[in-house]
């Protein structure tokens, strides 16, 4: 497979991620063959290293949090009866821990997706417009799937949608109160 500007999906590839290198093979009978193949650029290799480090850190955090939650759950049941306030506080704490674990697991999934895109040569391009995501953004958020412009547009659309839903609910309550 050669990486010369187009991927198997027809989108422009992150050309900065791969470069073509030639290797010359020499045989005894003076026959020479030339083979070209893609090689990861230094920048791409560094981003892969960053992703893999973040993945490892995230896995350790998830496992540690799960271990703590299990240990706290076991110790709470072993220490006796809890009153309603203590039970409520314990439930809230459990929900917070679960939410944190879930958030870190989602980040881990995004990192795995970025590593897969890197593997197939689709890493570094915006899913919305197809333009290259800036290296600065990828260093800050290596699993980013949108360029800054498209991400801002998406966030504005989400805020607008949320605002519209709120105003619809407010109108419903005003109509109901009348």
PDB file of C-alpha atoms in Angstrom:
ATOM      1  CA  UNK A   1       0.000   0.000   0.000  1.00  0.00           C
ATOM      2  CA  UNK A   2       1.421   3.409  -0.944  1.00  0.00           C
ATOM      3  CA  UNK A   3       0.592   6.635   0.862  1.00  0.00           C
ATOM      4  CA  UNK A   4       0.645   9.293  -1.846  1.00  0.00           C
ATOM      5  CA  UNK A   5      -2.090  11.746  -0.974  1.00  0.00           C
ATOM      6  CA  UNK A   6      -5.243   9.619  -0.976  1.00  0.00           C
ATOM      7  CA  UNK A   7      -6.440   6.949   1.373  1.00  0.00           C
ATOM      8  CA  UNK A   8      -8.673   4.002   0.626  1.00  0.00           C
ATOM      9  CA  UNK A   9     -11.681   6.232   1.495  1.00  0.00           C
ATOM     10  CA  UNK A  10     -10.693   8.954  -0.948  1.00  0.00           C
ATOM     11  CA  UNK A  11      -9.987  11.588   1.732  1.00  0.00           C
ATOM     12  CA  UNK A  12      -6.698  13.411   1.833  1.00  0.00           C
ATOM     13  CA  UNK A  13      -4.389  11.689   4.253  1.00  0.00           C
ATOM     14  CA  UNK A  14      -2.324  13.254   6.953  1.00  0.00           C
ATOM     15  CA  UNK A  15       0.595  13.530   4.550  1.00  0.00           C
ATOM     16  CA  UNK A  16       2.865  14.768   7.298  1.00  0.00           C
ATOM     17  CA  UNK A  17       2.415  11.448   9.045  1.00  0.00           C
ATOM     18  CA  UNK A  18       4.011   9.262   6.394  1.00  0.00           C
ATOM     19  CA  UNK A  19       6.828   9.677   3.931  1.00  0.00           C
ATOM     20  CA  UNK A  20       7.895   7.357   1.145  1.00  0.00           C
ATOM     21  CA  UNK A  21      11.318   5.786   1.448  1.00  0.00           C
ATOM     22  CA  UNK A  22      13.127   3.762  -1.161  1.00  0.00           C
ATOM     23  CA  UNK A  23      15.122   0.723  -0.314  1.00  0.00           C
ATOM     24  CA  UNK A  24      17.476  -0.838  -2.840  1.00  0.00           C
ATOM     25  CA  UNK A  25      18.080  -4.568  -2.697  1.00  0.00           C
ATOM     26  CA  UNK A  26      21.246  -5.938  -4.283  1.00  0.00           C
ATOM     27  CA  UNK A  27      21.606  -9.596  -5.187  1.00  0.00           C
ATOM     28  CA  UNK A  28      24.627 -11.701  -6.193  1.00  0.00           C
ATOM     29  CA  UNK A  29      23.947 -11.601  -9.908  1.00  0.00           C
ATOM     30  CA  UNK A  30      24.019  -7.774  -9.869  1.00  0.00           C
ATOM     31  CA  UNK A  31      20.241  -7.624 -10.129  1.00  0.00           C
ATOM     32  CA  UNK A  32      18.866  -4.575  -8.318  1.00  0.00           C
ATOM     33  CA  UNK A  33      15.271  -4.153  -7.234  1.00  0.00           C
ATOM     34  CA  UNK A  34      13.715  -1.023  -5.765  1.00  0.00           C
ATOM     35  CA  UNK A  35      10.909  -1.195  -3.250  1.00  0.00           C
ATOM     36  CA  UNK A  36       8.945   1.748  -1.852  1.00  0.00           C
ATOM     37  CA  UNK A  37       7.043   1.601   1.394  1.00  0.00           C
ATOM     38  CA  UNK A  38       5.553   4.069   3.890  1.00  0.00           C
ATOM     39  CA  UNK A  39       7.550   5.020   6.946  1.00  0.00           C
ATOM     40  CA  UNK A  40       6.203   6.975   9.872  1.00  0.00           C
ATOM     41  CA  UNK A  41       7.589  10.484  10.112  1.00  0.00           C
ATOM     42  CA  UNK A  42       9.226  11.626  13.335  1.00  0.00           C
ATOM     43  CA  UNK A  43       6.269  13.882  14.104  1.00  0.00           C
ATOM     44  CA  UNK A  44       3.819  11.026  13.637  1.00  0.00           C
ATOM     45  CA  UNK A  45       5.934   8.711  15.768  1.00  0.00           C
ATOM     46  CA  UNK A  46       5.981  11.321  18.525  1.00  0.00           C
ATOM     47  CA  UNK A  47       2.179  11.681  18.412  1.00  0.00           C
ATOM     48  CA  UNK A  48       1.868   7.887  18.551  1.00  0.00           C
ATOM     49  CA  UNK A  49       4.138   7.860  21.598  1.00  0.00           C
ATOM     50  CA  UNK A  50       2.031  10.582  23.264  1.00  0.00           C
ATOM     51  CA  UNK A  51      -1.165   8.632  22.552  1.00  0.00           C
ATOM     52  CA  UNK A  52       0.279   5.385  23.881  1.00  0.00           C
ATOM     53  CA  UNK A  53       1.565   7.102  27.036  1.00  0.00           C
ATOM     54  CA  UNK A  54      -1.835   8.695  27.661  1.00  0.00           C
ATOM     55  CA  UNK A  55      -3.505   5.357  27.040  1.00  0.00           C
ATOM     56  CA  UNK A  56      -1.267   3.640  29.574  1.00  0.00           C
ATOM     57  CA  UNK A  57      -1.803   6.407  32.169  1.00  0.00           C
ATOM     58  CA  UNK A  58      -5.565   6.301  31.639  1.00  0.00           C
ATOM     59  CA  UNK A  59      -5.669   2.511  32.023  1.00  0.00           C
ATOM     60  CA  UNK A  60      -3.754   2.729  35.300  1.00  0.00           C
ATOM     61  CA  UNK A  61      -6.124   5.437  36.573  1.00  0.00           C
ATOM     62  CA  UNK A  62      -9.236   3.446  35.642  1.00  0.00           C
ATOM     63  CA  UNK A  63      -7.923   0.279  37.294  1.00  0.00           C
ATOM     64  CA  UNK A  64      -6.842   2.186  40.416  1.00  0.00           C
ATOM     65  CA  UNK A  65     -10.236   3.900  40.756  1.00  0.00           C
ATOM     66  CA  UNK A  66     -12.062   0.609  40.313  1.00  0.00           C
ATOM     67  CA  UNK A  67      -9.862  -0.958  42.985  1.00  0.00           C
ATOM     68  CA  UNK A  68     -10.609   1.940  45.386  1.00  0.00           C
ATOM     69  CA  UNK A  69     -14.367   1.740  44.733  1.00  0.00           C
ATOM     70  CA  UNK A  70     -14.373  -1.988  45.417  1.00  0.00           C
ATOM     71  CA  UNK A  71     -12.330  -1.566  48.596  1.00  0.00           C
ATOM     72  CA  UNK A  72     -14.553   1.254  49.876  1.00  0.00           C
ATOM     73  CA  UNK A  73     -17.677  -0.739  49.081  1.00  0.00           C
ATOM     74  CA  UNK A  74     -16.399  -3.741  51.006  1.00  0.00           C
ATOM     75  CA  UNK A  75     -15.276  -1.687  54.015  1.00  0.00           C
ATOM     76  CA  UNK A  76     -18.606   0.188  54.218  1.00  0.00           C
ATOM     77  CA  UNK A  77     -20.589  -3.032  54.403  1.00  0.00           C
ATOM     78  CA  UNK A  78     -18.189  -4.526  56.951  1.00  0.00           C
ATOM     79  CA  UNK A  79     -18.377  -1.565  59.354  1.00  0.00           C
ATOM     80  CA  UNK A  80     -22.000  -1.964  60.194  1.00  0.00           C
ATOM     81  CA  UNK A  81     -25.293  -0.203  59.693  1.00  0.00           C
ATOM     82  CA  UNK A  82     -25.425   3.256  58.128  1.00  0.00           C
ATOM     83  CA  UNK A  83     -28.157   5.788  58.847  1.00  0.00           C
ATOM     84  CA  UNK A  84     -30.072   7.476  56.016  1.00  0.00           C
ATOM     85  CA  UNK A  85     -27.715  10.494  55.811  1.00  0.00           C
ATOM     86  CA  UNK A  86     -24.619   8.295  55.675  1.00  0.00           C
ATOM     87  CA  UNK A  87     -26.267   6.059  53.081  1.00  0.00           C
ATOM     88  CA  UNK A  88     -27.173   9.094  50.968  1.00  0.00           C
ATOM     89  CA  UNK A  89     -23.620  10.469  51.158  1.00  0.00           C
ATOM     90  CA  UNK A  90     -22.194   7.065  50.274  1.00  0.00           C
ATOM     91  CA  UNK A  91     -24.537   6.813  47.280  1.00  0.00           C
ATOM     92  CA  UNK A  92     -23.517  10.263  46.033  1.00  0.00           C
ATOM     93  CA  UNK A  93     -19.843   9.385  46.436  1.00  0.00           C
ATOM     94  CA  UNK A  94     -20.364   6.103  44.570  1.00  0.00           C
ATOM     95  CA  UNK A  95     -22.109   7.929  41.715  1.00  0.00           C
ATOM     96  CA  UNK A  96     -19.267  10.443  41.479  1.00  0.00           C
ATOM     97  CA  UNK A  97     -16.667   7.688  41.384  1.00  0.00           C
ATOM     98  CA  UNK A  98     -18.645   5.796  38.752  1.00  0.00           C
ATOM     99  CA  UNK A  99     -18.968   8.956  36.619  1.00  0.00           C
ATOM    100  CA  UNK A 100     -15.239   9.556  36.860  1.00  0.00           C
ATOM    101  CA  UNK A 101     -14.467   5.981  35.852  1.00  0.00           C
ATOM    102  CA  UNK A 102     -16.914   6.234  32.954  1.00  0.00           C
ATOM    103  CA  UNK A 103     -15.364   9.520  31.761  1.00  0.00           C
ATOM    104  CA  UNK A 104     -11.861   8.043  31.849  1.00  0.00           C
ATOM    105  CA  UNK A 105     -13.057   4.913  30.025  1.00  0.00           C
ATOM    106  CA  UNK A 106     -14.564   7.122  27.280  1.00  0.00           C
ATOM    107  CA  UNK A 107     -11.260   8.985  26.968  1.00  0.00           C
ATOM    108  CA  UNK A 108      -9.493   5.636  26.717  1.00  0.00           C
ATOM    109  CA  UNK A 109     -11.859   4.656  23.902  1.00  0.00           C
ATOM    110  CA  UNK A 110     -11.113   7.932  22.070  1.00  0.00           C
ATOM    111  CA  UNK A 111      -7.386   7.280  22.391  1.00  0.00           C
ATOM    112  CA  UNK A 112      -7.845   3.767  20.972  1.00  0.00           C
ATOM    113  CA  UNK A 113      -9.767   5.280  18.044  1.00  0.00           C
ATOM    114  CA  UNK A 114      -6.963   7.767  17.405  1.00  0.00           C
ATOM    115  CA  UNK A 115      -4.372   4.984  17.450  1.00  0.00           C
ATOM    116  CA  UNK A 116      -6.474   3.030  14.945  1.00  0.00           C
ATOM    117  CA  UNK A 117      -6.778   6.092  12.659  1.00  0.00           C
ATOM    118  CA  UNK A 118      -3.020   6.548  12.939  1.00  0.00           C
ATOM    119  CA  UNK A 119      -2.512   2.920  11.935  1.00  0.00           C
ATOM    120  CA  UNK A 120      -4.611   3.224   8.747  1.00  0.00           C
ATOM    121  CA  UNK A 121      -3.255   6.655   7.792  1.00  0.00           C
ATOM    122  CA  UNK A 122      -6.417   8.650   8.520  1.00  0.00           C
ATOM    123  CA  UNK A 123      -5.111  10.392  11.635  1.00  0.00           C
ATOM    124  CA  UNK A 124      -4.891  14.164  11.739  1.00  0.00           C
ATOM    125  CA  UNK A 125      -7.757  15.032   9.399  1.00  0.00           C
ATOM    126  CA  UNK A 126     -11.007  16.657  10.484  1.00  0.00           C
ATOM    127  CA  UNK A 127     -14.052  14.374  10.179  1.00  0.00           C
ATOM    128  CA  UNK A 128     -16.233  17.355   9.238  1.00  0.00           C
ATOM    129  CA  UNK A 129     -14.277  19.302   6.607  1.00  0.00           C
ATOM    130  CA  UNK A 130     -11.412  16.923   5.760  1.00  0.00           C
ATOM    131  CA  UNK A 131      -8.773  19.580   6.414  1.00  0.00           C
ATOM    132  CA  UNK A 132      -5.660  18.793   8.401  1.00  0.00           C
ATOM    133  CA  UNK A 133      -5.980  19.300  12.165  1.00  0.00           C
ATOM    134  CA  UNK A 134      -3.233  21.604  13.418  1.00  0.00           C
ATOM    135  CA  UNK A 135      -0.272  19.974  15.084  1.00  0.00           C
ATOM    136  CA  UNK A 136      -0.724  22.301  18.059  1.00  0.00           C
ATOM    137  CA  UNK A 137      -4.275  20.993  18.604  1.00  0.00           C
ATOM    138  CA  UNK A 138      -3.155  17.375  18.215  1.00  0.00           C
ATOM    139  CA  UNK A 139      -0.416  17.870  20.788  1.00  0.00           C
ATOM    140  CA  UNK A 140      -2.928  19.353  23.246  1.00  0.00           C
ATOM    141  CA  UNK A 141      -5.697  16.854  22.457  1.00  0.00           C
ATOM    142  CA  UNK A 142      -4.123  13.963  20.504  1.00  0.00           C
ATOM    143  CA  UNK A 143      -7.441  12.161  20.017  1.00  0.00           C
ATOM    144  CA  UNK A 144      -9.159  15.207  18.456  1.00  0.00           C
ATOM    145  CA  UNK A 145     -11.378  14.318  15.485  1.00  0.00           C
ATOM    146  CA  UNK A 146     -12.255  17.863  14.407  1.00  0.00           C
ATOM    147  CA  UNK A 147     -10.221  20.941  13.575  1.00  0.00           C
ATOM    148  CA  UNK A 148     -10.639  23.976  15.823  1.00  0.00           C
ATOM    149  CA  UNK A 149     -13.062  25.736  13.466  1.00  0.00           C
ATOM    150  CA  UNK A 150     -15.368  22.718  13.069  1.00  0.00           C
ATOM    151  CA  UNK A 151     -15.258  21.974  16.808  1.00  0.00           C
ATOM    152  CA  UNK A 152     -16.253  25.561  17.618  1.00  0.00           C
ATOM    153  CA  UNK A 153     -19.123  25.364  15.110  1.00  0.00           C
ATOM    154  CA  UNK A 154     -20.269  22.084  16.658  1.00  0.00           C
ATOM    155  CA  UNK A 155     -20.148  23.548  20.172  1.00  0.00           C
ATOM    156  CA  UNK A 156     -22.116  26.618  19.050  1.00  0.00           C
ATOM    157  CA  UNK A 157     -24.749  24.404  17.430  1.00  0.00           C
ATOM    158  CA  UNK A 158     -24.974  22.327  20.617  1.00  0.00           C
ATOM    159  CA  UNK A 159     -25.367  25.458  22.760  1.00  0.00           C
ATOM    160  CA  UNK A 160     -28.004  26.813  20.385  1.00  0.00           C
ATOM    161  CA  UNK A 161     -29.894  23.516  20.502  1.00  0.00           C
ATOM    162  CA  UNK A 162     -29.727  23.427  24.312  1.00  0.00           C
ATOM    163  CA  UNK A 163     -30.935  27.030  24.526  1.00  0.00           C
ATOM    164  CA  UNK A 164     -33.819  26.229  22.175  1.00  0.00           C
ATOM    165  CA  UNK A 165     -34.816  23.199  24.262  1.00  0.00           C
ATOM    166  CA  UNK A 166     -34.785  25.314  27.431  1.00  0.00           C
ATOM    167  CA  UNK A 167     -36.936  28.017  25.883  1.00  0.00           C
ATOM    168  CA  UNK A 168     -39.370  25.350  24.654  1.00  0.00           C
ATOM    169  CA  UNK A 169     -39.582  23.935  28.194  1.00  0.00           C
ATOM    170  CA  UNK A 170     -40.047  27.409  29.666  1.00  0.00           C
ATOM    171  CA  UNK A 171     -42.860  28.078  27.201  1.00  0.00           C
ATOM    172  CA  UNK A 172     -44.473  24.800  28.221  1.00  0.00           C
ATOM    173  CA  UNK A 173     -44.350  25.777  31.901  1.00  0.00           C
ATOM    174  CA  UNK A 174     -45.685  29.277  31.155  1.00  0.00           C
ATOM    175  CA  UNK A 175     -48.582  27.768  29.181  1.00  0.00           C
ATOM    176  CA  UNK A 176     -49.203  25.276  31.966  1.00  0.00           C
ATOM    177  CA  UNK A 177     -49.218  28.006  34.646  1.00  0.00           C
ATOM    178  CA  UNK A 178     -51.703  30.155  32.704  1.00  0.00           C
TER     179      UNK A 178
END
